[in-house]
Short mmCIF file of C-alpha atoms and ligand atoms in Angstrom, two decimals:
data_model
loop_
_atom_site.label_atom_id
_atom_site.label_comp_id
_atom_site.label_asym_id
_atom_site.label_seq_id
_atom_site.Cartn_x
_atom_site.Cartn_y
_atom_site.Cartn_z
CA UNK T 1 0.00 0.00 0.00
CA UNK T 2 1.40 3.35 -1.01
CA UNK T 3 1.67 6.66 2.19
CA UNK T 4 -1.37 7.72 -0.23
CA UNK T 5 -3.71 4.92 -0.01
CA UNK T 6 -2.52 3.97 3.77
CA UNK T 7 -3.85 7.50 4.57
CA UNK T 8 -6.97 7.48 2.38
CA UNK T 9 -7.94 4.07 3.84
CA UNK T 10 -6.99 5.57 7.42
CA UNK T 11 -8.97 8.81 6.81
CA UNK T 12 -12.20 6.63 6.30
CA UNK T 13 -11.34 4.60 9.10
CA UNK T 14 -10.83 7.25 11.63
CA UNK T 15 -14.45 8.62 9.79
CA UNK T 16 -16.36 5.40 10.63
CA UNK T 17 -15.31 5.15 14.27
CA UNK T 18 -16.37 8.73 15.49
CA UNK T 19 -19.66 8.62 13.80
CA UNK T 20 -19.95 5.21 15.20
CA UNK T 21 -18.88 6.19 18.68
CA UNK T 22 -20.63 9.65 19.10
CA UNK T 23 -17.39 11.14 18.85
CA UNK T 24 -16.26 14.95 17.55
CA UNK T 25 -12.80 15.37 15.91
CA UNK T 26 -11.36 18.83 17.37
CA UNK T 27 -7.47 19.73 15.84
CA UNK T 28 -5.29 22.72 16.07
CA UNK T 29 -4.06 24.55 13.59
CA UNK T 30 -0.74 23.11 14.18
CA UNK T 31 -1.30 19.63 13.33
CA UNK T 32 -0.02 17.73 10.95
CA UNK T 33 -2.10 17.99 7.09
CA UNK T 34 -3.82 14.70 7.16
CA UNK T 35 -5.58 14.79 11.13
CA UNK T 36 -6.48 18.72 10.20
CA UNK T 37 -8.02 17.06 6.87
CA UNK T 38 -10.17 14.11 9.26
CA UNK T 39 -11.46 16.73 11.86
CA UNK T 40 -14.71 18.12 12.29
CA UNK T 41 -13.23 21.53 12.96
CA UNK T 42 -9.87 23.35 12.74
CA UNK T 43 -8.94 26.13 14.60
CA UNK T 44 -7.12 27.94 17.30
CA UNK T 45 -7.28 27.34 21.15
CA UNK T 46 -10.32 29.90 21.19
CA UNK T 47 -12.29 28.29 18.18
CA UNK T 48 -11.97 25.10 19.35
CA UNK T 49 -12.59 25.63 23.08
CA UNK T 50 -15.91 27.52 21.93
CA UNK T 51 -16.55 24.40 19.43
CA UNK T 52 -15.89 21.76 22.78
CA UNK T 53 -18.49 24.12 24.62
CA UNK T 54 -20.99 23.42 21.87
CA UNK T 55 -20.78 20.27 21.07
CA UNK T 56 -23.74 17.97 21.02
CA UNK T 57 -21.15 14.76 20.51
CA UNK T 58 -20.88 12.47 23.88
CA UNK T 59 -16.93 12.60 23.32
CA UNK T 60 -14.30 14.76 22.34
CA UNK T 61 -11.11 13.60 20.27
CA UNK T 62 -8.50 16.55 20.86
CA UNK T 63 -6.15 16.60 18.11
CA UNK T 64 -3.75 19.11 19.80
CA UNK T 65 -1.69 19.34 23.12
CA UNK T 66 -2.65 18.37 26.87
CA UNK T 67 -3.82 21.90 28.10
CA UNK T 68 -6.15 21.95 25.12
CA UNK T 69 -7.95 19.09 26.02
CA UNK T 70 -8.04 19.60 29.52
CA UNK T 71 -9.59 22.96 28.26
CA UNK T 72 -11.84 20.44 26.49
CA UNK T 73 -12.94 18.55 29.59
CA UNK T 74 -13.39 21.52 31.99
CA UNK T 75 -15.53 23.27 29.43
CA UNK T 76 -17.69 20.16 28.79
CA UNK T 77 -17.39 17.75 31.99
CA UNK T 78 -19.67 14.93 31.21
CA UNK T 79 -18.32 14.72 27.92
CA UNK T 80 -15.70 12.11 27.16
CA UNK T 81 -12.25 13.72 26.33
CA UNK T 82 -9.81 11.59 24.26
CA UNK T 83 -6.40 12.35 23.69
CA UNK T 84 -4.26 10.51 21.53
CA UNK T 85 -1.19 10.94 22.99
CA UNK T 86 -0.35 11.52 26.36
CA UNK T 87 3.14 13.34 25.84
CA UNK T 88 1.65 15.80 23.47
CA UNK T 89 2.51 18.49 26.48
CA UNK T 90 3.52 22.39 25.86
CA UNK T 91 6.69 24.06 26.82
CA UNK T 92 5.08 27.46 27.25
CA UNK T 93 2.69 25.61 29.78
CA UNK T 94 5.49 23.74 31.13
CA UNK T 95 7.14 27.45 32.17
CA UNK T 96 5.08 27.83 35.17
CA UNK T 97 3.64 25.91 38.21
CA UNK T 98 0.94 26.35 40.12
CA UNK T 99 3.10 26.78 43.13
CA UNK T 100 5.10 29.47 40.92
CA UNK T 101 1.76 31.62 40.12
CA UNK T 102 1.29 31.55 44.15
CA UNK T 103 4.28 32.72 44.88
CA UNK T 104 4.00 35.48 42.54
CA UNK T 105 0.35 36.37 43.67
CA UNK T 106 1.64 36.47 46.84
CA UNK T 107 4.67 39.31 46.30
CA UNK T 108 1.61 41.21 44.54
CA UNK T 109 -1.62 41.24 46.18
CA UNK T 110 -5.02 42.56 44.98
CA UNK T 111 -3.32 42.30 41.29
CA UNK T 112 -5.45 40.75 38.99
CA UNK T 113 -4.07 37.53 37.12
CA UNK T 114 -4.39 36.78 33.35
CA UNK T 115 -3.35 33.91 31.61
CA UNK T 116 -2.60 32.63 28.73
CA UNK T 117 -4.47 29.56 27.64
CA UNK T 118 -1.36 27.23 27.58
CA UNK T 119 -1.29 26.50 31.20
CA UNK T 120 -1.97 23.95 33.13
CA UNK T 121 -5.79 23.40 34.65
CA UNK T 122 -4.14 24.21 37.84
CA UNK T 123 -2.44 27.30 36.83
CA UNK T 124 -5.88 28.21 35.41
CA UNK T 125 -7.09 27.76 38.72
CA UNK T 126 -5.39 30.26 40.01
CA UNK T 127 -6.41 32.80 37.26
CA UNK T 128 -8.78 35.38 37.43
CA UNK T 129 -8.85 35.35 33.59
CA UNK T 130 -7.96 33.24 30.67
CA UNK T 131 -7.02 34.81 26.80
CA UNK T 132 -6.02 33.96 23.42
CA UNK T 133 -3.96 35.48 21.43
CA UNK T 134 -7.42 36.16 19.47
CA UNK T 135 -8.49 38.03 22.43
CA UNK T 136 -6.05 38.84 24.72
CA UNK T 137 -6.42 42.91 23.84
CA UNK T 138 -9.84 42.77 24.34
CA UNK T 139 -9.35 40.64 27.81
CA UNK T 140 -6.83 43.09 29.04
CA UNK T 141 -9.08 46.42 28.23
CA UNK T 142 -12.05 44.62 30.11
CA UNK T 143 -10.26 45.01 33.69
CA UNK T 144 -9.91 48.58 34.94
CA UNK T 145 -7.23 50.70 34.01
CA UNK T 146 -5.63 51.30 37.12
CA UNK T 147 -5.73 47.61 38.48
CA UNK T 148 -2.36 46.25 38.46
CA UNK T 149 -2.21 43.12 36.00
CA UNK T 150 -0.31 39.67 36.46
CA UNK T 151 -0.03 37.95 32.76
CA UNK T 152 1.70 34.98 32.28
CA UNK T 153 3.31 32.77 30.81
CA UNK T 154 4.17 34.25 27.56
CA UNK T 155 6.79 37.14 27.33
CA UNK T 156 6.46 38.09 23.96
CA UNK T 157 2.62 37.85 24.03
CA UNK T 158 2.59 40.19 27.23
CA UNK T 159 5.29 42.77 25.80
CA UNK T 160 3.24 42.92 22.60
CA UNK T 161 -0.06 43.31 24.99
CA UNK T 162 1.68 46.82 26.32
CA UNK T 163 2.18 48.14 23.12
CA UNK T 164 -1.35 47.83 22.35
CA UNK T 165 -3.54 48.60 25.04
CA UNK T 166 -0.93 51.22 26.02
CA UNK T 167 -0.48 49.17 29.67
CA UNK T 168 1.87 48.61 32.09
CA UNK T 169 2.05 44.73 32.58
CA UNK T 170 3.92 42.57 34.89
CA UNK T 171 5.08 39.88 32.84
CA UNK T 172 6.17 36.14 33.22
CA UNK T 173 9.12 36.00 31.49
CA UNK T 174 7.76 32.26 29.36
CA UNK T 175 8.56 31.26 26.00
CA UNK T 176 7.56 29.19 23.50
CA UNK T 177 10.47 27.80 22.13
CA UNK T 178 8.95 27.62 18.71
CA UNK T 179 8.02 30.84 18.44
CA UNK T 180 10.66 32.13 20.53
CA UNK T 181 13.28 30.45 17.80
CA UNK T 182 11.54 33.04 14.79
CA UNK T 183 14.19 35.64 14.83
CA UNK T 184 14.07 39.15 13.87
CA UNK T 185 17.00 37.86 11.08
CA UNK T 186 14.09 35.98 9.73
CA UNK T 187 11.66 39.12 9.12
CA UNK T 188 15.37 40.99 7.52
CA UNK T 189 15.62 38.69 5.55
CA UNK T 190 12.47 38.40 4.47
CA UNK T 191 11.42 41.89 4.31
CA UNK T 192 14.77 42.37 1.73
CA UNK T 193 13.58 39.09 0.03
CA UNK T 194 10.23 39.52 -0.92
CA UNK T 195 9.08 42.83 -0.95
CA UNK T 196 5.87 42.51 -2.87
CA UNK T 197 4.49 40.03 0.27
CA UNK T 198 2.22 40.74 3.41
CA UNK T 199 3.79 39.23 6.15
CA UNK T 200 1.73 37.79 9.13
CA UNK T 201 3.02 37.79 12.38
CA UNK T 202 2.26 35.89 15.34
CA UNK T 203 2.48 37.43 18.93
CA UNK T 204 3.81 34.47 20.70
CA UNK T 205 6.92 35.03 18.20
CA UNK T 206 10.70 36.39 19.13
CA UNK T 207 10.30 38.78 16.36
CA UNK T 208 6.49 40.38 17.00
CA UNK T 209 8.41 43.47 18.78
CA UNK T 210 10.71 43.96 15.96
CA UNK T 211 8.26 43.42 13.49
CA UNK T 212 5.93 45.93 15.03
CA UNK T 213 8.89 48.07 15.18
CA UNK T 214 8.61 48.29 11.40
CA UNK T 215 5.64 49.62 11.04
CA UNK T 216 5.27 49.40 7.42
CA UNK T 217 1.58 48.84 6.41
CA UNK T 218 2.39 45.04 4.82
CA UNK T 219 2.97 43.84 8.00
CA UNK T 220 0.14 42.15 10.55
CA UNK T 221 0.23 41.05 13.89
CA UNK T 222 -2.47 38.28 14.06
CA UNK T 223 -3.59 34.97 16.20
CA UNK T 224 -3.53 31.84 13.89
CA UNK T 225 -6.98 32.46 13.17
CA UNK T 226 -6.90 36.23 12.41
CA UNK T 227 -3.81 34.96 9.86
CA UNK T 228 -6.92 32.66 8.14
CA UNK T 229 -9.63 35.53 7.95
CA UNK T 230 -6.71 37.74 6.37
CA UNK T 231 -5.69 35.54 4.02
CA UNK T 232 -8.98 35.22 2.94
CA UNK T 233 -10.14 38.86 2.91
CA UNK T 234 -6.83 39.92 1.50
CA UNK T 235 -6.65 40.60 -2.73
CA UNK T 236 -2.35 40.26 -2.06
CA UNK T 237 -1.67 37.23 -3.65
CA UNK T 238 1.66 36.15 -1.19
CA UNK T 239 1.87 35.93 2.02
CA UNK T 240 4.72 35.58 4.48
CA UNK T 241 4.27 33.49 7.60
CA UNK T 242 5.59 33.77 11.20
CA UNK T 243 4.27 31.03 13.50
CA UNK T 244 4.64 27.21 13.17
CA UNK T 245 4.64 25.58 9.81
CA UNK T 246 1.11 23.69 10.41
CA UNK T 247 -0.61 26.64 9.21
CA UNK T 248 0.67 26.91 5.86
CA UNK T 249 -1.87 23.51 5.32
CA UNK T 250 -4.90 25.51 6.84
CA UNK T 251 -4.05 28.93 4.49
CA UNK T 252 -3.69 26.70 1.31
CA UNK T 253 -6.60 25.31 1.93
CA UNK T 254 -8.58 28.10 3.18
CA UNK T 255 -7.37 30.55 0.69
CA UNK T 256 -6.30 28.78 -2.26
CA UNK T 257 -4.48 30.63 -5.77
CA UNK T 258 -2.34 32.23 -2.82
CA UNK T 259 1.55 31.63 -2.28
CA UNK T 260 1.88 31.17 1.67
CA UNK T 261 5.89 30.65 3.00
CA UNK T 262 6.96 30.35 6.28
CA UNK T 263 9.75 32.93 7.85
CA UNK T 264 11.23 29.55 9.39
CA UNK T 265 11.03 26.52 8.28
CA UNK T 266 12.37 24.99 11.35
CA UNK T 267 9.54 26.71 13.15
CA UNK T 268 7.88 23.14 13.94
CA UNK T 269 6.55 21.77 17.26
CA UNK T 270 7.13 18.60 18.19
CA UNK T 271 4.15 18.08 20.46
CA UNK T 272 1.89 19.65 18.20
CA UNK T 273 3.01 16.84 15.50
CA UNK T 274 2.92 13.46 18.10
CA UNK T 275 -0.45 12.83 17.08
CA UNK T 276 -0.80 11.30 13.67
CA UNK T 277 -3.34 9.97 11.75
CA UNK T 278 -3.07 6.36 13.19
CA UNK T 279 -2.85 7.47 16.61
CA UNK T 280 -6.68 9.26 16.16
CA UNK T 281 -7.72 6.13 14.61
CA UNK T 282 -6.12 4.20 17.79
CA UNK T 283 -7.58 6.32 20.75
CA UNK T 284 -11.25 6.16 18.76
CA UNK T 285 -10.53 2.34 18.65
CA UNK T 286 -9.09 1.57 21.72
CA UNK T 287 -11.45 4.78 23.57
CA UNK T 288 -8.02 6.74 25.36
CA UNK T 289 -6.40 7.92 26.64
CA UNK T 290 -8.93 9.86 28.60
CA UNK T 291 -7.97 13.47 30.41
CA UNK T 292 -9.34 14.09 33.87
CA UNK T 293 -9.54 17.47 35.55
CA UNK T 294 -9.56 17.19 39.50
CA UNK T 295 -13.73 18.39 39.75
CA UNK T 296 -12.27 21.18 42.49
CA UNK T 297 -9.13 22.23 39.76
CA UNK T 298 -12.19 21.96 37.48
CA UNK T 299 -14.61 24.15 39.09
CA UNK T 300 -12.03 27.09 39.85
CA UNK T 301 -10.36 26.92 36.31
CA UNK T 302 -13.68 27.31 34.51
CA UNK T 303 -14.83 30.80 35.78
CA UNK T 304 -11.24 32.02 33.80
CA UNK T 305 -12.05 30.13 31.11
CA UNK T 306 -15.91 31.36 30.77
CA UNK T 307 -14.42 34.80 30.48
CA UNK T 308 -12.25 33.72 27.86
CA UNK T 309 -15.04 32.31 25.65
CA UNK T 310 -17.50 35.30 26.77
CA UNK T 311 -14.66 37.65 25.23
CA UNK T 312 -14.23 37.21 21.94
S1 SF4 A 1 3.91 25.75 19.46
FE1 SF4 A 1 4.77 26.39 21.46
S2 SF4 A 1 2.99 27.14 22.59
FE2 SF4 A 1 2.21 25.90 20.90
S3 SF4 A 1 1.97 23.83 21.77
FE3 SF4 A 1 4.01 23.93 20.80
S4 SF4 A 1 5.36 24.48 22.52
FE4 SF4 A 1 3.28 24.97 23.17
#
């Protein structure tokens, strides 16, 4: 059997086993071509925590990393939540503990604490509110002005966040090392390389400062999902891309007759890309591996995380 066939014959597999077990196929934008292609939806962490909210399915498979789908199961609770690989973690989540975000709460009382989605349900717990990139600006000009604000974990997220609600944060200093490895060389060299493209920028990324810093009118700032609604507004016909290569597969698709290149090539996560095709088909087969939320992690986590899907 040819890669083709194996995944065709896969594909219909993993097809027959959700609609046979009740099941909903969720995946990030960030995952490999052929599980984006089997999902019900695609999206970012907003898109598909709203879609996990909705759902009328009795399970969940979460084609994405752990924090996701324990987003997943706080968000829907009686649901089943499936993930196909256990060690699909986050190293952004993995750059702060509970026990860290107490400590820091602690030196800074009455401040009000924003985080990121990638964190752990327990870090959540200790949130007042969660964010996207997709609406992180919109989360930070909901509190008060002059109420001091914790955000975590992401550096480059919170220093863009400053810069454009005009804020002073205090900041986590986090990174994704993905995002953290696009350089501003990349945007040089790109800006010198192709100066006839749009280039879309992710916030998470090393270079968002320096790219802001530019302030030409070709270049965007935008959450994976703002990158697809761009695309697809946008008349330019190429596009330059600064976040991990699994979006380029979304964008082609979504926006097709349009020339989409990543800034980095190496800008790949190896979490992200643990599940495969055959592991979707195995955890709708086998029915695991299952994610649990502690119902008292569970029950503080989801106020944050209501805000987060209230503020779009
Ligand atoms: S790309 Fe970065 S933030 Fe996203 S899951 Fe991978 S390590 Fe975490």
């Amino acid at each position: 059997m040819t890669t083709a066939e194996l995944t065709t014959t896969l594909h219909e597999e993993v097809r027959a086993l959700a609609a046979q077990r009740g099941a909903v196929i969720l995946a990030h934008n960030y995952q490999v071509p052929e599980v984006q292609d089997v999902a019900d939806f695609v999206g970012d962490s907003l898109g598909l925590s709203r879609q996990a909210a909705a759902t009328g399915a009795d399970a969940i498979v979460f084609c994405g990393v752990h924090f996701m789908a324990e987003t997943a199961k706080i968000l829907s609770p009686e649901k089943t939540v499936l993930l196909p690989d256990l060690d699909a973690g986050c190293s952004l989540a993995a750059s702060i503990t509970a026990d860290q975000l107490r400590q820091w709460k602690a030196e800074n009382p009455g401040a009000v604490v924003v985080s990121y989605v990638n964190t752990t349900a327990e870090v959540k717990a200790e949130s007042d509110y969660c964010c996207t990139s997709g609406n992180a600006k919109a989360v930070i000009d909901a509190i008060p002005r002059d109420q001091a604000i914790l955000f975590l974990p992401d550096m480059y997220l919170g220093l863009w966040l400053e810069k454009v609600t005009g804020r002073k944060l205090n900041i986590w200093l986090g990174e994704c090392h993905v995002h953290a490895g696009i350089k501003p060389a990349d945007i040089e060299r790109w800006q010198a390389e192709a100066p006839d493209a749009e280039l879309l920028v992710h916030p998470e990324c090393g270079c968002a400062s320096q790219a802001m810093a530019f302030g030409n009118d070709r270049t965007h700032i935008l959450s994976t999902e703002g990158m697809i609604n761009f695309a697809k507004a946008s008349s330019k016909p190429r596009m330059l891309v600064a976040t991990e290569i699994g979006i380029i597969h979304r964008l082609e698709k979504e926006a097709p007759g349009k020339r989409f290149e990543p800034v980095n090539r190496n800008a790949f996560c190896k979490y992200m890309k643990m599940i495969t095709l055959e592991k979707v088909r195995n955890s709708l087969r086998d029915w695991k591996f299952e994610v649990e939320v502690d119902p008292e992690i569970a029950a503080r986590a989801r106020g944050a995380i209501d805000r987060m899907v209230a503020l779009g």
